[in-house]
Short mmCIF file of C-alpha atoms in Angstrom, two decimals:
data_model
loop_
_atom_site.label_atom_id
_atom_site.label_comp_id
_atom_site.label_asym_id
_atom_site.label_seq_id
_atom_site.Cartn_x
_atom_site.Cartn_y
_atom_site.Cartn_z
CA MET A 1 65.89 -20.25 -212.28
CA GLY A 2 62.76 -18.42 -213.50
CA LEU A 3 62.46 -14.65 -213.43
CA LEU A 4 59.76 -14.64 -210.77
CA GLU A 5 61.09 -17.37 -208.51
CA ARG A 6 61.12 -16.44 -204.85
CA LEU A 7 64.47 -15.31 -203.46
CA ASP A 8 65.69 -14.29 -200.05
CA LYS A 9 65.10 -10.55 -200.07
CA LYS A 10 67.66 -8.09 -198.75
CA THR A 11 67.76 -4.40 -199.41
CA PRO A 12 68.58 -3.45 -203.03
CA ALA A 13 71.89 -1.85 -202.05
CA MET A 14 72.97 -4.95 -200.11
CA GLN A 15 72.01 -7.40 -202.87
CA ALA A 16 73.76 -5.44 -205.55
CA GLY A 17 76.73 -4.89 -203.27
CA GLY A 18 76.44 -1.21 -204.07
CA THR A 19 75.75 2.14 -202.47
CA GLN A 20 72.65 4.06 -201.50
CA ALA A 21 72.84 5.68 -204.94
CA ASP A 22 72.49 2.19 -206.46
CA ALA A 23 69.47 1.55 -204.29
CA ASP A 24 67.86 4.85 -205.33
CA GLU A 25 68.54 4.09 -208.99
CA ASN A 26 66.97 0.65 -208.62
CA ALA A 27 63.92 2.15 -206.90
CA ALA A 28 63.51 4.65 -209.76
CA LEU A 29 63.83 1.80 -212.27
CA ARG A 30 61.24 -0.24 -210.38
CA ASP A 31 58.80 2.68 -210.44
CA ARG A 32 59.29 3.19 -214.22
CA VAL A 33 58.80 -0.49 -214.98
CA HIS A 34 55.81 -0.68 -212.62
CA TYR A 35 54.15 2.22 -214.42
CA GLN A 36 54.82 0.70 -217.85
CA VAL A 37 53.46 -2.69 -216.78
CA VAL A 38 50.26 -1.16 -215.36
CA GLU A 39 49.75 0.79 -218.61
CA ALA A 40 50.25 -2.39 -220.66
CA LEU A 41 47.84 -4.35 -218.46
CA ASN A 42 45.18 -1.64 -218.71
CA LYS A 43 45.42 -1.62 -222.52
CA ARG A 44 45.26 -5.41 -222.59
CA ASP A 45 42.21 -5.45 -220.32
CA GLU A 46 40.42 -3.05 -222.65
CA LYS A 47 40.82 -5.56 -225.50
CA HIS A 48 40.29 -8.74 -223.46
CA THR A 49 37.21 -8.56 -221.25
CA GLY A 50 38.28 -11.67 -219.34
CA GLY A 51 41.18 -9.76 -217.77
CA THR A 52 44.86 -10.64 -217.65
CA ASN A 53 45.96 -13.92 -216.11
CA GLU A 54 49.02 -14.63 -214.00
CA THR A 55 51.17 -15.88 -216.89
CA ASP A 56 50.41 -12.80 -219.01
CA THR A 57 51.34 -10.50 -216.13
CA ARG A 58 54.66 -12.28 -215.63
CA SER A 59 55.44 -12.05 -219.35
CA ILE A 60 54.68 -8.31 -219.47
CA ILE A 61 56.91 -7.67 -216.43
CA GLU A 62 59.74 -9.71 -217.97
CA ALA A 63 59.47 -7.83 -221.25
CA ALA A 64 59.50 -4.45 -219.51
CA LEU A 65 62.59 -5.37 -217.47
CA GLU A 66 64.31 -6.65 -220.59
CA GLN A 67 63.72 -3.24 -222.16
CA HIS A 68 64.81 -1.11 -219.19
CA ALA A 69 67.33 -3.29 -217.36
CA ALA A 70 68.92 -5.69 -219.83
CA SER A 71 72.37 -5.15 -218.31
CA MET A 72 71.28 -5.55 -214.67
CA ALA A 73 72.46 -8.59 -212.71
CA ARG A 74 69.95 -11.43 -212.84
CA PRO A 75 69.34 -11.70 -209.06
CA GLU A 76 68.54 -7.98 -208.82
CA ARG A 77 66.17 -8.22 -211.80
CA ASN A 78 64.46 -11.18 -210.15
CA ARG A 79 63.99 -9.20 -206.95
CA ILE A 80 62.51 -6.19 -208.76
CA ALA A 81 60.24 -8.47 -210.81
CA ILE A 82 58.93 -10.09 -207.64
CA GLU A 83 58.21 -6.70 -206.04
CA ILE A 84 56.33 -5.48 -209.11
CA TYR A 85 54.34 -8.69 -209.47
CA ASP A 86 53.38 -8.74 -205.79
CA SER A 87 52.38 -5.08 -205.96
CA ILE A 88 50.15 -5.62 -209.00
CA ARG A 89 48.66 -9.08 -208.41
CA GLY A 90 49.19 -9.70 -204.70
CA LEU A 91 49.54 -7.81 -201.43
CA GLY A 92 52.88 -6.17 -202.16
CA PRO A 93 55.57 -6.59 -199.47
CA LEU A 94 53.25 -8.76 -197.38
CA GLU A 95 53.45 -11.65 -199.85
CA LYS A 96 56.85 -12.65 -198.50
CA LEU A 97 55.49 -12.85 -194.94
CA LEU A 98 52.28 -14.62 -195.96
CA ALA A 99 54.37 -17.30 -197.67
CA ASP A 100 56.56 -17.77 -194.58
CA GLU A 101 55.04 -20.67 -192.59
CA THR A 102 56.97 -19.70 -189.45
CA VAL A 103 55.06 -16.39 -189.24
CA THR A 104 51.77 -16.68 -187.36
CA GLU A 105 50.81 -13.00 -187.17
CA ILE A 106 51.71 -9.85 -189.13
CA MET A 107 51.42 -6.39 -187.56
CA VAL A 108 51.93 -3.35 -189.81
CA ASN A 109 52.39 -0.10 -187.87
CA GLY A 110 52.53 2.38 -190.73
CA ALA A 111 54.52 1.99 -193.94
CA LYS A 112 57.98 1.63 -192.40
CA GLN A 113 57.42 -0.65 -189.40
CA VAL A 114 56.26 -4.26 -189.75
CA PHE A 115 56.39 -6.74 -186.87
CA VAL A 116 55.76 -10.48 -187.08
CA GLU A 117 55.10 -13.19 -184.52
CA ARG A 118 57.28 -16.30 -184.69
CA LYS A 119 56.93 -19.02 -182.05
CA GLY A 120 55.00 -16.63 -179.84
CA LYS A 121 57.68 -13.89 -179.97
CA LEU A 122 57.34 -10.48 -181.65
CA ILE A 123 60.17 -9.59 -184.04
CA GLN A 124 60.55 -6.53 -186.28
CA SER A 125 60.70 -7.59 -189.92
CA ASP A 126 62.89 -6.10 -192.63
CA VAL A 127 59.78 -5.73 -194.81
CA THR A 128 58.55 -2.17 -195.46
CA PHE A 129 56.14 -0.38 -197.79
CA TYR A 130 57.16 2.45 -200.13
CA ASP A 131 54.76 4.82 -198.42
CA ASN A 132 51.34 4.98 -196.73
CA GLU A 133 49.61 5.18 -200.10
CA GLN A 134 50.92 1.75 -201.06
CA LEU A 135 49.81 0.38 -197.69
CA LEU A 136 46.33 1.88 -198.17
CA ASN A 137 46.13 0.26 -201.61
CA VAL A 138 46.97 -3.13 -200.08
CA ILE A 139 44.28 -2.68 -197.41
CA ASP A 140 41.73 -1.72 -200.08
CA ARG A 141 42.73 -4.76 -202.12
CA ILE A 142 41.98 -6.97 -199.10
CA VAL A 143 38.60 -5.52 -198.12
CA SER A 144 37.06 -4.66 -201.51
CA PRO A 145 36.38 -8.25 -202.71
CA LEU A 146 34.41 -8.83 -199.50
CA GLY A 147 32.15 -5.83 -200.08
CA ARG A 148 33.79 -3.96 -197.21
CA HIS A 149 35.05 -0.39 -197.39
CA ILE A 150 37.45 1.74 -195.39
CA ASP A 151 37.68 5.53 -195.50
CA GLU A 152 37.61 8.53 -193.16
CA ALA A 153 33.92 7.99 -192.46
CA ASN A 154 34.50 4.28 -191.74
CA PRO A 155 38.13 4.05 -190.57
CA MET A 156 38.02 0.54 -189.04
CA VAL A 157 37.29 -2.73 -190.78
CA ASP A 158 37.46 -6.47 -190.10
CA ALA A 159 38.00 -8.75 -193.07
CA ARG A 160 39.75 -11.95 -194.13
CA LEU A 161 42.07 -13.08 -196.88
CA GLN A 162 41.13 -15.74 -199.42
CA ASP A 163 42.92 -18.38 -197.36
CA GLY A 164 40.85 -17.45 -194.27
CA SER A 165 43.46 -15.33 -192.45
CA ARG A 166 41.79 -12.78 -190.17
CA VAL A 167 42.45 -9.10 -190.96
CA ASN A 168 41.89 -5.88 -189.01
CA ALA A 169 42.70 -2.45 -190.43
CA VAL A 170 42.59 1.03 -188.91
CA ILE A 171 43.37 4.27 -190.76
CA ALA A 172 43.33 8.03 -190.11
CA PRO A 173 41.81 9.88 -188.35
CA LEU A 174 41.80 7.11 -185.72
CA SER A 175 45.42 6.10 -186.31
CA LEU A 176 47.99 8.86 -185.93
CA LYS A 177 50.92 6.71 -187.06
CA GLY A 178 49.64 5.85 -190.50
CA PRO A 179 47.48 2.90 -191.61
CA LEU A 180 47.54 -0.06 -189.20
CA LEU A 181 47.06 -3.60 -190.44
CA THR A 182 46.97 -6.80 -188.38
CA ILE A 183 46.76 -10.23 -190.00
CA ARG A 184 46.20 -13.39 -187.96
CA LYS A 185 47.39 -16.04 -190.39
CA PHE A 186 45.19 -19.01 -191.15
CA SER A 187 46.78 -22.40 -190.64
CA LYS A 188 46.73 -24.19 -194.00
CA LYS A 189 46.84 -27.51 -192.17
CA PRO A 190 44.44 -27.60 -189.19
CA LEU A 191 46.14 -28.53 -185.94
CA THR A 192 45.07 -31.75 -184.25
CA VAL A 193 44.84 -32.59 -180.57
CA GLN A 194 48.05 -34.58 -180.97
CA ASN A 195 49.79 -31.40 -182.16
CA LEU A 196 48.63 -29.58 -179.01
CA ILE A 197 49.84 -32.43 -176.81
CA ASP A 198 53.21 -32.40 -178.59
CA PHE A 199 53.41 -28.61 -178.11
CA GLY A 200 52.79 -29.06 -174.39
CA SER A 201 49.48 -27.19 -174.49
CA LEU A 202 47.64 -29.89 -172.53
CA THR A 203 47.98 -33.51 -171.43
CA ILE A 204 46.49 -36.68 -172.88
CA LYS A 205 44.12 -36.96 -169.89
CA MET A 206 42.90 -33.38 -170.34
CA ALA A 207 42.42 -33.93 -174.07
CA SER A 208 40.53 -37.18 -173.43
CA PHE A 209 38.22 -35.45 -170.95
CA LEU A 210 37.49 -32.61 -173.41
CA GLU A 211 36.81 -35.17 -176.13
CA ALA A 212 34.29 -36.84 -173.82
CA CYS A 213 32.68 -33.46 -173.07
CA VAL A 214 32.15 -32.72 -176.77
CA LYS A 215 30.93 -36.20 -177.65
CA GLY A 216 28.72 -36.16 -174.56
CA ARG A 217 27.10 -32.90 -175.75
CA LEU A 218 28.19 -30.62 -172.91
CA ASN A 219 28.16 -26.88 -173.57
CA VAL A 220 31.76 -25.65 -173.58
CA VAL A 221 33.18 -22.11 -173.42
CA VAL A 222 36.86 -21.55 -174.25
CA SER A 223 38.09 -18.52 -172.32
CA GLY A 224 41.37 -16.64 -172.71
CA GLY A 225 43.16 -13.45 -173.64
CA THR A 226 43.93 -12.10 -177.10
CA GLY A 227 46.23 -14.43 -179.03
CA SER A 228 46.02 -17.17 -176.40
CA GLY A 229 44.93 -19.83 -178.90
CA LYS A 230 41.17 -19.90 -178.25
CA THR A 231 40.16 -20.38 -181.88
CA THR A 232 42.82 -23.06 -182.39
CA LEU A 233 41.48 -25.01 -179.41
CA LEU A 234 37.90 -24.49 -180.63
CA ASN A 235 38.90 -26.01 -183.98
CA VAL A 236 40.45 -29.00 -182.23
CA LEU A 237 37.41 -29.55 -180.02
CA SER A 238 35.01 -29.25 -182.95
CA ALA A 239 36.77 -32.18 -184.63
CA TYR A 240 35.18 -34.44 -181.99
CA ILE A 241 31.65 -33.64 -183.17
CA PRO A 242 30.17 -36.71 -184.91
CA ASN A 243 30.03 -36.50 -188.68
CA ASP A 244 26.27 -37.15 -188.83
CA GLU A 245 25.30 -33.95 -186.98
CA ARG A 246 24.18 -30.66 -188.55
CA ILE A 247 26.56 -27.89 -187.41
CA VAL A 248 26.05 -24.15 -187.80
CA THR A 249 29.10 -21.92 -187.30
CA ILE A 250 28.71 -18.18 -186.71
CA GLU A 251 31.62 -15.71 -186.87
CA ASP A 252 32.56 -12.13 -187.62
CA ALA A 253 35.16 -13.39 -190.09
CA ALA A 254 34.99 -17.09 -191.01
CA GLU A 255 37.93 -18.78 -189.31
CA ILE A 256 36.74 -22.09 -187.90
CA GLN A 257 37.94 -25.08 -189.92
CA LEU A 258 35.50 -27.97 -189.68
CA GLN A 259 36.07 -31.25 -191.48
CA GLN A 260 32.57 -32.67 -191.01
CA GLN A 261 30.25 -33.14 -193.96
CA HIS A 262 27.18 -31.21 -192.75
CA VAL A 263 28.50 -27.74 -191.85
CA LEU A 264 26.77 -24.41 -192.48
CA THR A 265 29.01 -21.33 -192.19
CA LEU A 266 27.44 -17.95 -191.40
CA GLU A 267 29.42 -14.70 -191.39
CA ALA A 268 28.35 -11.34 -190.01
CA ARG A 269 28.10 -8.35 -192.36
CA PRO A 270 28.85 -4.69 -191.54
CA ALA A 271 26.68 -1.79 -192.69
CA ASN A 272 27.07 -0.54 -196.26
CA LEU A 273 28.01 2.99 -197.36
CA GLU A 274 24.48 4.18 -196.60
CA GLY A 275 24.71 2.78 -193.07
CA THR A 276 22.19 0.00 -193.70
CA GLY A 277 22.29 -3.74 -194.27
CA GLN A 278 24.22 -4.71 -191.16
CA ILE A 279 23.83 -8.32 -190.03
CA THR A 280 25.20 -8.90 -186.53
CA ILE A 281 26.33 -12.04 -184.73
CA ARG A 282 23.17 -11.77 -182.68
CA ASP A 283 21.01 -11.77 -185.82
CA LEU A 284 22.82 -14.87 -187.04
CA VAL A 285 22.42 -16.72 -183.72
CA ARG A 286 18.68 -16.03 -183.78
CA ASN A 287 18.43 -17.20 -187.37
CA ALA A 288 20.51 -20.31 -186.69
CA LEU A 289 17.84 -21.52 -184.27
CA ARG A 290 15.45 -21.76 -187.25
CA MET A 291 17.90 -23.89 -189.25
CA ARG A 292 17.43 -27.09 -187.21
CA PRO A 293 21.05 -27.25 -185.95
CA ASP A 294 22.35 -30.11 -183.83
CA ARG A 295 25.22 -27.90 -182.72
CA ILE A 296 25.85 -24.17 -182.79
CA ILE A 297 29.42 -22.88 -182.74
CA VAL A 298 29.91 -19.14 -182.22
CA GLY A 299 33.47 -18.04 -182.95
CA GLU A 300 33.38 -15.48 -180.15
CA VAL A 301 30.69 -13.91 -177.98
CA ARG A 302 31.36 -10.29 -177.13
CA GLY A 303 27.95 -8.61 -176.87
CA GLY A 304 24.20 -9.12 -176.71
CA GLU A 305 24.43 -12.35 -178.70
CA ALA A 306 25.48 -14.01 -175.42
CA LEU A 307 21.84 -13.96 -174.30
CA ASP A 308 20.66 -15.72 -177.46
CA MET A 309 23.51 -18.21 -177.20
CA LEU A 310 22.60 -19.04 -173.60
CA GLN A 311 18.95 -19.44 -174.53
CA ALA A 312 19.94 -21.80 -177.34
CA MET A 313 22.03 -23.87 -174.92
CA ASN A 314 19.08 -23.99 -172.54
CA THR A 315 16.53 -25.02 -175.16
CA GLY A 316 17.80 -28.27 -176.59
CA HIS A 317 20.95 -27.24 -178.45
CA ASP A 318 23.32 -29.15 -176.20
CA GLY A 319 26.92 -29.54 -177.25
CA SER A 320 27.33 -25.94 -178.36
CA LEU A 321 30.79 -24.33 -178.37
CA THR A 322 31.99 -20.74 -178.17
CA THR A 323 34.91 -18.59 -177.03
CA GLY A 324 35.20 -15.40 -175.01
CA HIS A 325 37.84 -12.98 -173.75
CA ALA A 326 38.57 -13.38 -170.03
CA ASN A 327 41.52 -14.06 -167.76
CA SER A 328 39.89 -16.76 -165.64
CA PRO A 329 36.72 -18.88 -165.56
CA ARG A 330 35.28 -16.59 -162.86
CA ASP A 331 36.01 -13.55 -165.04
CA MET A 332 34.34 -15.33 -167.97
CA LEU A 333 31.15 -15.79 -165.96
CA ALA A 334 31.19 -12.11 -164.96
CA ARG A 335 31.75 -11.06 -168.57
CA LEU A 336 28.80 -13.19 -169.69
CA GLU A 337 26.62 -11.33 -167.19
CA THR A 338 27.75 -8.02 -168.68
CA MET A 339 27.19 -9.25 -172.23
CA VAL A 340 23.65 -10.38 -171.43
CA LEU A 341 22.91 -6.91 -170.04
CA MET A 342 24.21 -5.49 -173.35
CA ALA A 343 21.30 -7.25 -175.07
CA GLY A 344 19.04 -4.57 -173.63
CA MET A 345 16.88 -6.95 -171.63
CA ASN A 346 15.96 -5.62 -168.21
CA LEU A 347 16.64 -8.86 -166.35
CA PRO A 348 17.61 -9.16 -162.69
CA ILE A 349 21.16 -10.36 -162.06
CA SER A 350 19.86 -13.47 -160.29
CA ALA A 351 17.90 -14.49 -163.40
CA ILE A 352 20.96 -13.90 -165.63
CA ARG A 353 23.17 -15.99 -163.37
CA GLN A 354 20.58 -18.75 -163.32
CA GLN A 355 20.53 -18.72 -167.11
CA ILE A 356 24.34 -18.88 -167.28
CA SER A 357 24.71 -21.64 -164.67
CA SER A 358 22.12 -23.86 -166.32
CA ALA A 359 23.46 -23.30 -169.85
CA ILE A 360 27.24 -23.71 -169.47
CA ASP A 361 28.81 -26.99 -168.35
CA ILE A 362 32.55 -26.54 -168.89
CA ILE A 363 34.91 -23.54 -169.08
CA VAL A 364 38.35 -24.17 -170.59
CA GLN A 365 40.90 -21.48 -169.71
CA GLN A 366 43.58 -20.84 -172.30
CA SER A 367 46.66 -18.66 -171.78
CA ARG A 368 49.73 -17.43 -173.65
CA MET A 369 52.82 -17.97 -171.49
CA ARG A 370 55.86 -15.73 -171.17
CA ASP A 371 57.87 -17.90 -173.55
CA GLY A 372 55.19 -17.48 -176.23
CA SER A 373 53.68 -20.96 -175.84
CA ARG A 374 49.95 -21.50 -175.38
CA LYS A 375 48.60 -23.73 -172.64
CA VAL A 376 45.26 -24.86 -171.24
CA ILE A 377 45.81 -23.66 -167.68
CA GLY A 378 42.49 -24.83 -166.30
CA ILE A 379 39.34 -26.84 -166.99
CA SER A 380 36.44 -25.95 -164.68
CA GLU A 381 32.96 -27.37 -164.29
CA VAL A 382 29.96 -25.10 -163.67
CA LEU A 383 27.91 -26.75 -160.92
CA GLY A 384 24.95 -24.40 -160.62
CA MET A 385 23.77 -21.78 -158.12
CA GLU A 386 24.23 -21.51 -154.38
CA GLY A 387 22.22 -18.53 -153.27
CA GLU A 388 23.20 -15.67 -155.59
CA VAL A 389 26.56 -17.14 -156.61
CA ILE A 390 27.48 -19.41 -159.53
CA VAL A 391 29.50 -22.32 -158.17
CA THR A 392 32.38 -23.86 -160.13
CA GLN A 393 35.03 -26.47 -159.42
CA GLU A 394 38.41 -27.06 -161.06
CA ILE A 395 38.93 -30.43 -162.70
CA PHE A 396 42.39 -29.76 -164.14
CA THR A 397 44.82 -26.96 -163.40
CA TYR A 398 48.36 -25.83 -164.22
CA ASP A 399 51.04 -25.23 -161.59
CA TYR A 400 53.45 -22.59 -162.87
CA GLY A 401 56.46 -23.71 -160.82
CA ASP A 402 58.83 -21.44 -158.93
CA GLY A 403 61.41 -20.64 -161.59
CA ARG A 404 63.70 -23.51 -160.60
CA THR A 405 61.20 -26.24 -161.41
CA PRO A 406 59.13 -26.32 -164.60
CA GLY A 407 55.36 -25.89 -164.55
CA ARG A 408 53.14 -28.94 -164.78
CA PHE A 409 49.56 -29.92 -165.45
CA ARG A 410 47.70 -31.82 -162.77
CA ALA A 411 44.25 -33.15 -162.00
CA THR A 412 42.72 -31.71 -158.86
CA GLY A 413 41.44 -35.14 -157.80
CA ILE A 414 37.81 -34.07 -158.13
CA LYS A 415 35.59 -36.24 -160.28
CA PRO A 416 33.25 -33.95 -162.28
CA ARG A 417 29.57 -33.99 -161.45
CA CYS A 418 28.82 -34.33 -165.18
CA ALA A 419 30.54 -37.75 -165.20
CA ASP A 420 27.25 -39.67 -164.99
CA LYS A 421 25.85 -37.76 -167.95
CA LEU A 422 28.98 -38.47 -170.00
CA VAL A 423 28.91 -42.17 -169.12
CA ALA A 424 25.23 -42.35 -170.07
CA ALA A 425 26.07 -40.71 -173.41
CA GLY A 426 28.70 -43.38 -174.09
CA ALA A 427 31.53 -40.84 -174.07
CA GLY A 428 33.98 -43.30 -172.51
CA LEU A 429 34.88 -41.56 -169.25
CA ARG A 430 37.67 -43.06 -167.11
CA ASP A 431 38.23 -42.48 -163.40
CA ASP A 432 42.03 -42.49 -163.69
CA TRP A 433 41.89 -39.22 -165.71
CA PHE A 434 41.08 -37.36 -162.48
CA SER A 435 43.44 -39.08 -160.06
#
């Protein structure tokens, strides 16, 4: 077994079978070796401009441990070596959680409290940081390669890891509990619609209808709360876009995984240290219209960019996809009204609602259930305006049950008004989906 092979980590005292004094002694040893390794790496970097690679770092750690802890039990040396390596080359204590495929989200509430999400449930992890300074160093290591910065003047930042995992960090003076770090892990293997069906997130008929909507170039909004699986569903729906179309994706932090050949990925940029250079989602949506897209996918609309997105949907960019935070399709429509007003345009509500009703065809409502599972609890069609009100109708819904009987998906029996358009587009609509 190699020195830096991954082991199940327990506390130092538990692994050594010793006392708190043993744990303190091991911590002091780790700090001494860590300091010596950093010094050796700095000297090596001064002589070798190309920097130190992974193998060299492992060799230096092994040599330092051989010098300071030759008599220590091998498992304990392995554990200390892993901690030092992760601290120097990786993200410290978080490496263990990032490597754990059962963990979908990591929530760090200060140095000594780390929660994870497994199968939709929050669990406190045994992982901790030495102190807030180490946690701040990890945050800086995440955001610096992206040209982002976090300090007292700019105490909040959104970023992403190299594998695409979404990161949010908040530090003092906004956070009174120490640095806060939230990581939404990126699925290394994109989920498919069959995965969602197997998970019980939707039925085959619902999935088939959504496939027809995407192939038939309807404009679709995925609505839901935080952590309800909106981006996952957006990824699944985007897989139905034909491979010969030019797709532009727009996000705060690139997260959408498209497998098509002709994909252009745009990512917003925050202001620099001087407060200039910011590129917003709205700027990117406007620019995307000049890039001759067949489809525009906006990871999430949350502000004035909603107006530009609606205008794009209304001016020939059919088949566009986006997500938004709302608890129901009706709430999503109301939120879109508010977001359009945030664009600063002095438009009457009736004109905004007309724009929304003519732009959006389908709203898919996603929800996280009490047991941690994610489900599509409704698919609604936007029919248009009646007077001053946007009219919708439910095509599919979810009955929650009464506690004694399980919930179930069902079609409402209403055939969507867009059916003729989908049939004309060759999307393969079937009447039995809605019965």
